[in-house]
XYZ file of C-alpha atoms in Angstrom:
580
model
C 96.553 218.325 -72.592
C 94.138 216.094 -74.717
C 93.681 213.799 -71.756
C 92.557 216.702 -69.618
C 90.226 217.869 -72.469
C 88.715 214.435 -72.700
C 88.341 214.178 -68.967
C 86.385 217.491 -68.644
C 84.213 216.536 -71.653
C 83.514 213.148 -69.999
C 82.576 214.803 -66.615
C 80.349 217.303 -68.141
C 78.444 214.775 -70.150
C 78.150 212.628 -67.107
C 76.607 215.639 -65.155
C 74.300 216.419 -67.959
C 73.008 212.771 -68.078
C 72.616 212.813 -64.505
C 70.505 215.916 -64.445
C 68.218 214.420 -67.347
C 67.686 211.131 -65.449
C 66.415 211.359 -61.712
C 66.934 207.590 -61.273
C 70.813 208.405 -61.680
C 73.077 209.592 -58.913
C 73.611 213.161 -59.434
C 77.233 214.589 -58.390
C 76.462 218.321 -57.202
C 80.120 219.107 -56.370
C 83.528 217.752 -56.097
C 86.830 219.868 -55.920
C 88.792 217.365 -57.934
C 87.974 214.594 -60.331
C 89.995 211.679 -62.117
C 89.471 208.783 -64.357
C 92.111 206.105 -63.932
C 91.076 202.902 -65.823
C 94.213 200.849 -64.831
C 93.717 201.478 -61.089
C 89.944 201.681 -60.868
C 88.221 200.750 -64.152
C 84.893 202.328 -65.254
C 85.062 204.668 -62.276
C 85.120 208.384 -61.650
C 87.441 209.343 -58.717
C 86.168 212.316 -56.904
C 88.141 214.262 -54.181
C 87.370 217.104 -51.845
C 84.066 218.383 -50.659
C 81.839 215.935 -52.603
C 78.132 216.598 -52.690
C 75.806 214.041 -54.298
C 71.996 213.375 -54.463
C 69.893 210.436 -55.564
C 66.070 210.741 -55.354
C 65.882 212.945 -52.389
C 68.959 211.344 -50.647
C 71.703 213.868 -50.000
C 75.425 212.540 -49.604
C 78.692 214.326 -48.755
C 82.067 212.780 -47.920
C 85.768 213.739 -48.604
C 86.302 211.374 -51.484
C 84.166 209.173 -53.709
C 84.303 206.547 -56.453
C 81.292 206.666 -58.817
C 80.543 203.649 -61.189
C 78.272 204.841 -63.829
C 77.034 201.573 -65.287
C 76.005 200.229 -61.836
C 74.769 203.731 -60.642
C 76.785 203.063 -57.662
C 78.838 205.168 -55.368
C 81.516 204.662 -52.902
C 81.970 207.371 -50.213
C 85.238 207.784 -47.938
C 85.956 210.053 -44.924
C 83.427 211.883 -43.040
C 80.535 210.455 -44.868
C 77.254 212.059 -44.159
C 73.972 210.767 -45.613
C 70.535 212.509 -45.370
C 67.384 211.203 -46.194
C 65.106 214.205 -45.796
C 64.088 214.814 -42.286
C 63.799 211.153 -41.403
C 67.166 209.760 -41.267
C 70.915 211.190 -41.013
C 73.895 208.638 -41.180
C 77.314 209.504 -40.484
C 80.261 207.070 -41.026
C 83.941 206.717 -42.097
C 82.950 204.739 -45.221
C 79.715 204.021 -47.130
C 78.325 202.440 -50.300
C 75.206 203.500 -51.900
C 73.554 201.585 -54.988
C 71.257 203.813 -56.941
C 69.621 200.814 -58.766
C 68.114 199.293 -55.601
C 68.369 201.937 -53.214
C 70.560 199.941 -50.631
C 73.061 201.921 -48.645
C 75.928 200.287 -46.608
C 77.906 202.178 -44.034
C 81.112 200.896 -41.986
C 83.192 202.607 -39.205
C 81.882 204.691 -36.289
C 78.411 204.648 -37.964
C 75.983 207.185 -36.258
C 72.261 206.922 -37.396
C 70.008 209.767 -36.267
C 66.242 209.842 -36.485
C 63.840 212.584 -34.933
C 63.697 210.503 -31.825
C 66.928 208.171 -31.566
C 70.288 207.940 -32.327
C 72.196 204.620 -33.379
C 75.911 203.758 -33.028
C 77.274 200.578 -34.560
C 80.277 199.468 -36.617
C 78.283 198.233 -39.627
C 74.740 199.335 -41.069
C 72.700 198.644 -43.981
C 69.670 200.722 -45.257
C 66.991 199.914 -47.932
C 65.679 203.102 -48.822
C 62.927 201.682 -51.002
C 61.455 199.528 -48.103
C 62.420 202.162 -45.517
C 64.494 199.561 -43.386
C 67.751 199.614 -41.435
C 69.385 196.666 -40.444
C 72.627 195.710 -38.699
C 74.436 192.550 -37.392
C 77.105 194.134 -35.336
C 76.711 195.414 -31.718
C 74.706 198.615 -31.770
C 73.623 201.084 -29.046
C 70.667 203.322 -29.515
C 69.663 206.317 -27.356
C 65.924 206.978 -27.544
C 64.886 210.040 -25.362
C 67.350 208.873 -22.613
C 66.650 205.223 -23.060
C 69.623 203.205 -23.886
C 69.045 200.131 -26.122
C 71.644 197.576 -27.118
C 71.734 194.317 -29.114
C 73.970 192.219 -31.452
C 71.591 192.383 -34.481
C 68.664 194.336 -35.378
C 66.503 196.442 -37.802
C 64.830 199.670 -37.917
C 61.593 200.262 -39.816
C 61.660 204.012 -40.367
C 57.789 204.512 -41.341
C 56.701 202.463 -38.266
C 59.519 203.966 -36.035
C 60.029 200.475 -34.808
C 63.211 198.687 -33.821
C 63.283 194.956 -33.973
C 66.318 193.678 -31.802
C 67.836 190.159 -31.677
C 70.594 188.521 -29.629
C 71.543 190.119 -26.179
C 69.047 192.819 -26.232
C 68.989 195.418 -23.210
C 66.829 198.357 -22.675
C 67.921 200.686 -19.893
C 65.180 203.308 -19.260
C 65.736 206.858 -18.286
C 63.942 205.911 -14.927
C 66.584 203.037 -14.470
C 64.308 200.224 -15.571
C 66.266 197.327 -17.370
C 64.739 195.175 -19.896
C 66.461 191.951 -21.253
C 65.454 189.674 -24.169
C 66.886 188.087 -27.264
C 63.870 189.300 -29.203
C 62.507 192.528 -28.744
C 60.400 194.971 -30.666
C 60.618 198.765 -29.658
C 58.419 201.512 -30.956
C 60.421 204.576 -30.120
C 57.496 207.290 -30.005
C 55.475 205.721 -27.217
C 58.468 203.926 -25.944
C 56.758 200.584 -25.958
C 58.667 197.263 -25.938
C 57.300 193.956 -26.965
C 59.366 190.845 -25.984
C 59.421 187.288 -27.290
C 61.050 184.390 -25.590
C 62.818 184.244 -22.146
C 62.932 187.947 -20.931
C 63.181 189.944 -17.737
C 62.485 193.305 -16.494
C 64.153 194.726 -13.246
C 62.784 197.848 -11.802
C 63.904 199.249 -8.451
C 63.508 195.989 -6.444
C 60.987 194.369 -8.698
C 61.774 191.626 -11.150
C 59.660 190.381 -13.828
C 60.056 187.323 -16.068
C 58.060 186.524 -19.236
C 58.259 184.709 -22.466
C 55.700 186.968 -24.138
C 54.887 190.467 -23.126
C 54.387 194.236 -23.460
C 56.271 196.873 -21.561
C 55.655 200.700 -21.529
C 59.499 201.986 -20.802
C 58.263 205.501 -20.393
C 55.267 204.755 -18.020
C 56.641 201.542 -16.412
C 53.726 199.579 -17.225
C 53.630 196.086 -18.452
C 51.455 193.156 -19.602
C 52.826 189.691 -19.621
C 51.145 186.505 -21.055
C 53.419 183.557 -21.039
C 55.118 181.761 -18.320
C 55.223 185.111 -16.350
C 55.921 185.989 -12.674
C 56.802 189.131 -10.645
C 59.024 189.050 -7.514
C 57.776 191.907 -5.256
C 60.345 192.027 -2.394
C 59.905 188.348 -1.047
C 56.636 187.400 -2.805
C 56.423 185.893 -6.044
C 53.481 186.388 -8.362
C 52.733 183.975 -11.258
C 49.610 183.901 -13.436
C 48.515 183.161 -17.242
C 48.335 187.069 -17.530
C 50.210 189.615 -15.394
C 49.411 193.347 -15.544
C 52.153 195.794 -13.888
C 52.297 199.291 -12.998
C 55.443 200.357 -11.182
C 54.262 204.049 -10.301
C 51.056 202.921 -8.814
C 53.028 200.063 -7.103
C 50.281 197.775 -8.336
C 50.191 194.374 -10.210
C 47.211 192.111 -10.920
C 47.207 188.417 -12.269
C 44.542 186.510 -14.110
C 43.964 182.786 -14.473
C 45.972 180.103 -12.248
C 47.233 182.853 -10.217
C 49.881 181.699 -7.688
C 51.475 183.966 -5.100
C 54.266 182.697 -3.033
C 55.230 184.710 0.218
C 58.626 183.196 1.243
C 58.774 185.153 4.551
C 55.441 184.306 6.063
C 55.756 180.608 4.373
C 52.233 181.076 2.736
C 50.960 180.313 -0.785
C 48.066 181.936 -2.247
C 46.020 180.680 -5.274
C 42.935 181.679 -7.293
C 42.128 182.938 -10.735
C 42.301 186.624 -10.209
C 44.380 188.752 -7.922
C 45.263 192.423 -7.233
C 48.517 193.602 -5.385
C 49.334 196.958 -3.866
C 52.988 196.937 -2.706
C 52.862 200.180 -0.869
C 49.868 199.125 1.371
C 51.216 195.617 1.624
C 48.045 194.337 0.636
C 46.585 191.902 -1.862
C 43.076 190.862 -2.985
C 42.362 187.258 -4.364
C 39.194 185.955 -5.951
C 37.771 183.229 -8.178
C 38.516 179.978 -6.177
C 40.844 182.037 -3.797
C 42.892 179.812 -1.417
C 45.555 180.636 1.277
C 47.788 177.824 2.545
C 50.308 178.571 5.518
C 52.862 176.063 6.617
C 53.365 175.725 10.420
C 56.581 174.985 12.182
C 55.250 171.322 12.772
C 55.199 170.841 8.999
C 51.473 170.627 8.336
C 49.538 173.205 6.574
C 46.420 175.328 7.315
C 44.198 176.429 4.593
C 41.648 179.309 4.163
C 39.267 179.732 1.087
C 36.379 182.041 0.364
C 35.161 183.574 -2.892
C 37.084 186.746 -1.737
C 40.167 186.937 0.289
C 42.124 190.165 1.382
C 45.521 190.062 2.859
C 46.920 193.426 4.419
C 49.908 194.236 6.824
C 53.539 194.001 6.814
C 55.443 190.882 7.365
C 54.846 189.091 10.736
C 51.784 191.321 11.132
C 49.623 190.006 8.301
C 45.932 189.985 8.550
C 43.678 187.830 6.408
C 40.074 188.323 5.794
C 38.053 185.838 3.918
C 34.379 186.536 3.541
C 31.226 185.218 2.024
C 31.032 181.492 3.041
C 34.777 181.261 4.321
C 36.239 178.005 5.123
C 39.320 176.640 6.959
C 41.088 173.209 6.848
C 43.732 171.581 8.865
C 44.644 167.760 9.395
C 42.956 168.046 12.810
C 40.379 170.639 12.201
C 38.099 172.456 9.769
C 35.279 174.949 9.861
C 33.375 177.427 8.027
C 31.611 180.894 8.737
C 30.247 183.872 6.777
C 33.758 185.503 7.194
C 37.025 184.477 8.737
C 39.568 186.857 10.195
C 43.099 185.869 11.063
C 45.707 188.084 12.761
C 49.310 186.870 12.355
C 50.717 189.311 15.098
C 48.503 187.931 17.899
C 47.728 184.464 16.383
C 43.795 185.131 16.608
C 41.334 183.520 14.299
C 37.605 185.119 14.315
C 34.852 183.127 12.805
C 32.021 185.337 12.273
C 28.446 184.773 11.221
C 26.961 181.075 11.505
C 30.438 179.730 12.661
C 30.915 175.955 12.989
C 34.079 174.218 13.955
C 35.046 170.606 13.904
C 37.890 169.262 16.078
C 38.029 165.542 15.633
C 34.478 164.203 16.339
C 33.509 167.400 18.239
C 31.250 170.147 16.537
C 31.512 173.539 18.153
C 28.815 176.309 17.280
C 27.914 179.622 18.522
C 27.351 183.376 17.506
C 31.185 184.005 17.373
C 34.184 181.768 17.614
C 37.603 183.010 18.491
C 40.799 180.684 18.449
C 44.123 181.572 19.728
C 47.372 180.112 18.475
C 50.738 179.424 20.470
C 53.193 182.068 18.801
C 56.161 179.935 19.316
C 54.887 176.614 18.272
C 52.091 177.844 16.042
C 49.812 175.153 17.343
C 46.329 175.871 18.308
C 46.235 176.955 22.209
C 42.738 177.895 23.163
C 39.159 178.647 21.881
C 36.179 180.738 22.865
C 32.700 180.434 21.728
C 30.462 183.433 22.535
C 26.762 183.294 22.795
C 24.524 180.184 22.593
C 27.685 177.849 22.539
C 27.307 174.296 21.641
C 29.542 171.313 21.643
C 28.351 168.284 20.125
C 29.587 164.806 19.390
C 27.689 161.876 17.671
C 27.223 158.905 19.835
C 29.914 156.470 18.463
C 27.652 153.517 19.529
C 24.109 154.434 19.263
C 22.024 156.877 17.212
C 21.993 159.907 19.787
C 24.143 162.965 20.324
C 26.218 164.105 23.398
C 25.441 167.585 23.871
C 27.057 170.486 25.988
C 25.565 174.040 25.939
C 26.063 177.271 27.694
C 26.105 180.902 27.169
C 29.901 180.929 26.469
C 32.391 178.234 25.981
C 36.174 178.162 26.807
C 38.394 175.429 25.577
C 42.169 174.263 25.620
C 43.969 172.269 22.917
C 46.905 169.905 23.226
C 48.867 169.012 19.831
C 45.869 170.738 18.016
C 43.188 168.434 19.821
C 40.723 169.403 22.196
C 41.784 168.585 25.613
C 39.363 170.533 27.917
C 36.162 172.585 27.627
C 34.544 174.756 30.177
C 30.687 175.939 29.554
C 29.833 178.942 31.580
C 26.299 180.161 32.515
C 23.012 178.294 32.065
C 25.204 175.065 31.320
C 23.352 172.011 30.068
C 24.340 168.445 29.273
C 22.985 165.388 27.482
C 25.335 162.595 27.671
C 25.294 158.883 26.813
C 26.690 156.776 29.542
C 28.096 153.146 28.597
C 29.752 150.559 30.673
C 32.832 148.597 29.892
C 30.982 146.233 27.870
C 29.667 149.207 25.678
C 26.099 148.542 27.265
C 24.050 151.856 27.580
C 23.849 152.554 31.258
C 21.726 155.510 30.918
C 21.248 159.190 29.383
C 22.539 161.873 31.833
C 20.633 165.101 31.561
C 21.284 168.071 33.919
C 21.919 171.905 34.294
C 24.143 173.891 36.509
C 26.186 177.283 36.090
C 29.380 175.527 35.155
C 30.356 172.237 33.304
C 33.924 171.173 32.787
C 34.852 168.372 30.298
C 37.917 166.685 29.526
C 38.629 164.617 26.485
C 40.772 161.408 25.800
C 41.872 160.905 22.130
C 39.032 163.270 20.975
C 36.359 161.579 23.178
C 34.671 162.894 26.322
C 36.358 161.308 29.290
C 34.821 163.323 32.131
C 32.052 165.763 32.739
C 32.014 167.706 36.074
C 29.107 170.109 37.043
C 29.717 172.960 39.099
C 27.391 175.387 41.134
C 23.817 174.182 41.949
C 23.967 171.137 39.756
C 20.627 169.460 38.975
C 20.900 166.117 37.081
C 19.190 162.824 36.234
C 20.157 159.686 34.776
C 17.512 158.327 32.556
C 17.150 154.726 31.315
C 16.861 154.677 27.693
C 13.308 153.654 27.563
C 12.262 156.507 29.971
C 13.592 159.630 28.105
C 11.331 160.671 25.260
C 12.868 161.299 21.785
C 11.724 164.880 21.793
C 13.696 165.173 25.219
C 16.978 164.033 23.968
C 18.120 167.439 22.130
C 18.852 170.644 23.653
C 17.136 173.948 22.553
C 18.595 175.364 19.285
C 20.334 171.949 18.798
C 21.674 171.910 15.173
C 23.937 169.100 13.815
C 25.759 170.092 10.835
C 27.768 166.957 10.153
C 26.997 167.019 6.333
C 28.737 170.368 6.182
C 32.019 168.990 7.661
C 35.165 169.376 5.464
C 37.041 166.112 5.610
C 39.908 166.897 2.967
C 41.198 169.869 1.105
C 39.177 169.073 -1.942
C 36.035 169.610 0.350
C 36.928 172.954 1.082
C 35.616 174.201 -2.532
C 31.814 174.322 -3.112
C 30.141 172.114 -5.515
C 29.264 175.278 -7.583
C 32.981 176.354 -7.574
C 33.958 173.024 -8.880
C 31.574 173.044 -11.479
C 32.394 176.482 -12.663
C 35.980 175.415 -12.594
C 35.273 172.715 -15.141
C 33.175 174.984 -17.367
C 35.907 177.683 -17.539
C 38.892 175.383 -17.782
C 38.742 174.989 -21.498
C 38.292 178.739 -21.811
C 41.322 179.425 -19.777
C 43.240 176.789 -21.799
C 42.389 178.234 -25.057
C 43.398 181.659 -24.026
C 46.755 180.168 -22.509
C 47.448 178.405 -26.041
C 47.123 181.811 -27.655
C 49.972 183.035 -25.634
C 52.358 181.319 -27.858
C 51.584 183.820 -30.531
C 53.256 187.227 -30.406
C 51.373 189.666 -28.272
C 49.115 191.852 -30.314
C 49.918 195.487 -30.391
C 48.413 197.599 -27.549
C 45.909 200.398 -28.445
C 48.171 203.037 -27.203
C 51.142 201.761 -29.290
C 49.060 201.766 -32.628
C 45.994 203.896 -32.215
C 43.707 202.278 -34.875
C 43.208 198.663 -35.986
C 43.640 199.494 -39.593
C 47.184 200.700 -39.124
C 47.996 197.452 -37.251
C 46.846 195.389 -40.088
C 48.737 197.485 -42.455
C 51.895 197.477 -40.496
C 51.676 193.558 -40.255
C 51.491 193.334 -44.068
C 54.247 195.836 -44.550
C 56.482 194.099 -42.028
C 55.982 190.583 -43.692
C 56.848 192.095 -47.216
C 60.029 193.625 -45.760
C 61.014 190.391 -44.095
C 60.710 188.506 -47.483
C 62.865 191.309 -49.127
C 65.945 191.831 -46.677
C 68.942 190.361 -48.335
C 71.592 188.618 -45.989
C 74.661 190.175 -47.916
C 74.404 193.738 -49.559
C 73.377 193.402 -53.108
C 76.242 194.940 -54.933
C 78.700 194.156 -57.855
C 81.614 192.092 -57.340
C 83.767 194.907 -58.831
C 82.495 197.420 -56.241
C 83.843 195.956 -53.038
C 85.741 198.227 -50.789
C 89.304 199.419 -51.977
C 91.790 201.450 -50.356
C 91.847 205.145 -50.980
C 94.196 205.706 -54.082
C 95.987 208.851 -55.276
C 95.205 209.599 -58.843
C 98.151 209.021 -61.212
C 96.702 210.703 -64.065
C 96.181 214.487 -64.398
C 93.091 215.933 -62.827
C 90.993 218.946 -63.690
C 89.292 221.155 -61.014
C 85.640 221.408 -61.714
C 84.512 224.845 -62.287
C 82.347 225.970 -59.573
């Protein structure tokens, strides 16, 4: 009976001291208590409906060991820990250190916050730093979003998860985000990824090494080694914006769009893509390259290029000083339109086309390609049509003119031309010794010209021809050029580098360093988007708090050696039921 008396006095004294010191753990209730120094030194063994509290943290369980000196509590069976309206933690087993505010939970751990639930096997909680961390696999449910990782942290004030190793988010809409380092803000449902990461969304695939993704709205921004697969099109750029609900994406700086179906590649420094409309807009040194079946490529450039239409029915519109280049051909016009379905290229507004040594001009130029071979088939020049070749021996120009011009190609080279209506010719004729015989100048209704290796081989006049062969000395200089003659050889595009204007190349050099500086900044974590953290001051505060927490987080839980988990014991000494 004396042992029971001492036990009651000790427990009452303990409860009284707890109530006087708020920093001590308070035991509000237990059905039974026991002290057994041999089995569990310096501990009170509590059994049945335990209720405890420490500085606003409420704890309940089936059994508990309390270590007064360490201000430390072990909880067994149906453990329930509540931190106000912020967190609720359930587990099979838990430990709580009142000295430093650390809690440890193990076994079917369920952590509940106002916006999320977390399931894991082992969990640690630092109350004073408002930080939860774990190093065993965890599954979090956030408003229907399922988040998984091997390791992670939860910052309760910021409502932010920080995940490491094998991170996966599966959104309510079916979007899957994967990474090895991901920060997730649960209230706006925003994810920030660092290192190799992917987003898969109903046929769309995104890769990035530094980016932001709004899981709720399916909107993302990626800024390092990023690209998107849109069906059979790959979009890459220094910075990419993505909006799934609008089927929209844009890319900025060093943009490369690869169309695997149409064997096309589009580059520039800014692009917008509208998936539902099968269209894209490219500007800032925009260039389209298309590989033919023969293996050579056709290039089209303009300050602005618009591509529309489904596969095999693509239409390209290049405008405001558009240019085209191929090994055997080049040209320019105010705008160039190309239709894949019918193989038609239209050059509109002061067009000029060079094929070999021949320059073709007129009000409008149309070219048709052979759909099977993808080689040039025919050409039409409408209104004030001119075909001009610079004389290869002398200083003059061979000239053909008509209202309209029709031509045929063979292996992408001009093989024949027909000038129709009011046809005129000036042609320098040489003998086998390359001596000038005379200058043929004539008019008729129709002139047919054939070519041999790019040079005029024959010229035949039809319907009321009128022609004279003038000796060189008898034809005045001012009579050697047809009306409206314009030689534009200085504009000829001789290589792919020539397809860009001098102004564009100069601007490229000026802005290259600026783009490189921006790209270098992409190695740093992406700054929080305004909609994630509304004010800049709160962003600064969050960074300071996070840094402080990182420094404090211990690797093992900071507990005394003699408080390691022990098996649940049946009390050997007599117990006294606490008066309710």
